[in-house]
């Protein structure tokens, strides 16, 4: 019997692949509201489904700082202050940060020295900061607009799963 939630091969163009990934994410999160469980499974799904990623995971707002949550990849920095790094900038600006070259981003916090580009989606439920969903790649300029849209959709599915 195949495993229940094995990430399956994605086909078609990028938008179609993200549609398939979103469908898998819906199945994975369905009926579960636990934040840690859903963050862990979503990180694993994305990490094992998309190419050229070396870190996929969550930082959660603890009321004071962003604190690392479930992720896939190398061990990471634990706490990030609001406004610091790509993650802290996404949380403060409430806008996805798509960074083609992390070395050119002022204040980038290097956790895995292999990371060359990064995309961070802020997570808000209404006005409340929940945290950020962070994607790192060893390839420069890894993330385009389609990636941003697809990854923002997955972030939205995560937020919806908590409600
Ligand atoms: N590079 C991030 C820190 C988190 S790691 O990439 C996992 C930043 O600048 O906020």
mmCIF file of C-alpha atoms and ligand atoms in Angstrom, residues 55 59 76-77 80 84-88 102 105 107-112 115 118 120 134 136, ligand 1:
data_model
loop_
_atom_site.group_PDB
_atom_site.id
_atom_site.type_symbol
_atom_site.label_atom_id
_atom_site.label_comp_id
_atom_site.label_asym_id
_atom_site.label_seq_id
_atom_site.Cartn_x
_atom_site.Cartn_y
_atom_site.Cartn_z
ATOM 1 C CA UNK A 55 15.593 25.089 3.599
ATOM 2 C CA UNK A 59 9.250 31.031 12.159
ATOM 3 C CA UNK A 76 18.812 27.317 11.629
ATOM 4 C CA UNK A 77 19.095 30.451 13.752
ATOM 5 C CA UNK A 80 14.939 36.724 14.685
ATOM 6 C CA UNK A 84 15.873 41.949 11.041
ATOM 7 C CA UNK A 85 16.861 39.826 8.052
ATOM 8 C CA UNK A 86 14.534 38.751 5.268
ATOM 9 C CA UNK A 87 12.147 37.094 7.746
ATOM 10 C CA UNK A 88 11.888 40.068 10.079
ATOM 11 C CA UNK A 102 20.779 37.179 -0.480
ATOM 12 C CA UNK A 105 20.010 42.083 0.819
ATOM 13 C CA UNK A 107 20.932 42.555 6.946
ATOM 14 C CA UNK A 108 20.319 39.095 5.472
ATOM 15 C CA UNK A 109 20.847 36.533 8.227
ATOM 16 C CA UNK A 110 22.886 33.615 6.854
ATOM 17 C CA UNK A 111 21.702 30.390 8.495
ATOM 18 C CA UNK A 112 22.809 27.931 5.822
ATOM 19 C CA UNK A 115 21.582 29.763 0.498
ATOM 20 C CA UNK A 118 15.220 33.384 -0.564
ATOM 21 C CA UNK A 120 9.618 34.749 2.774
ATOM 22 C CA UNK A 134 10.558 30.818 4.636
ATOM 23 C CA UNK A 136 15.819 29.152 0.777
HETATM 24 N N1 LIG B 1 17.890 34.090 5.980
HETATM 25 C C1 LIG B 1 16.833 34.403 6.923
HETATM 26 C C2 LIG B 1 17.042 33.699 8.222
HETATM 27 C C3 LIG B 1 16.360 32.387 8.319
HETATM 28 S S1 LIG B 1 17.120 31.176 7.442
HETATM 29 O O1 LIG B 1 17.221 31.488 6.044
HETATM 30 C C4 LIG B 1 16.486 29.707 7.711
HETATM 31 C C5 LIG B 1 16.729 35.892 7.133
HETATM 32 O O2 LIG B 1 17.566 36.660 6.651
HETATM 33 O O3 LIG B 1 15.798 36.319 7.809
#
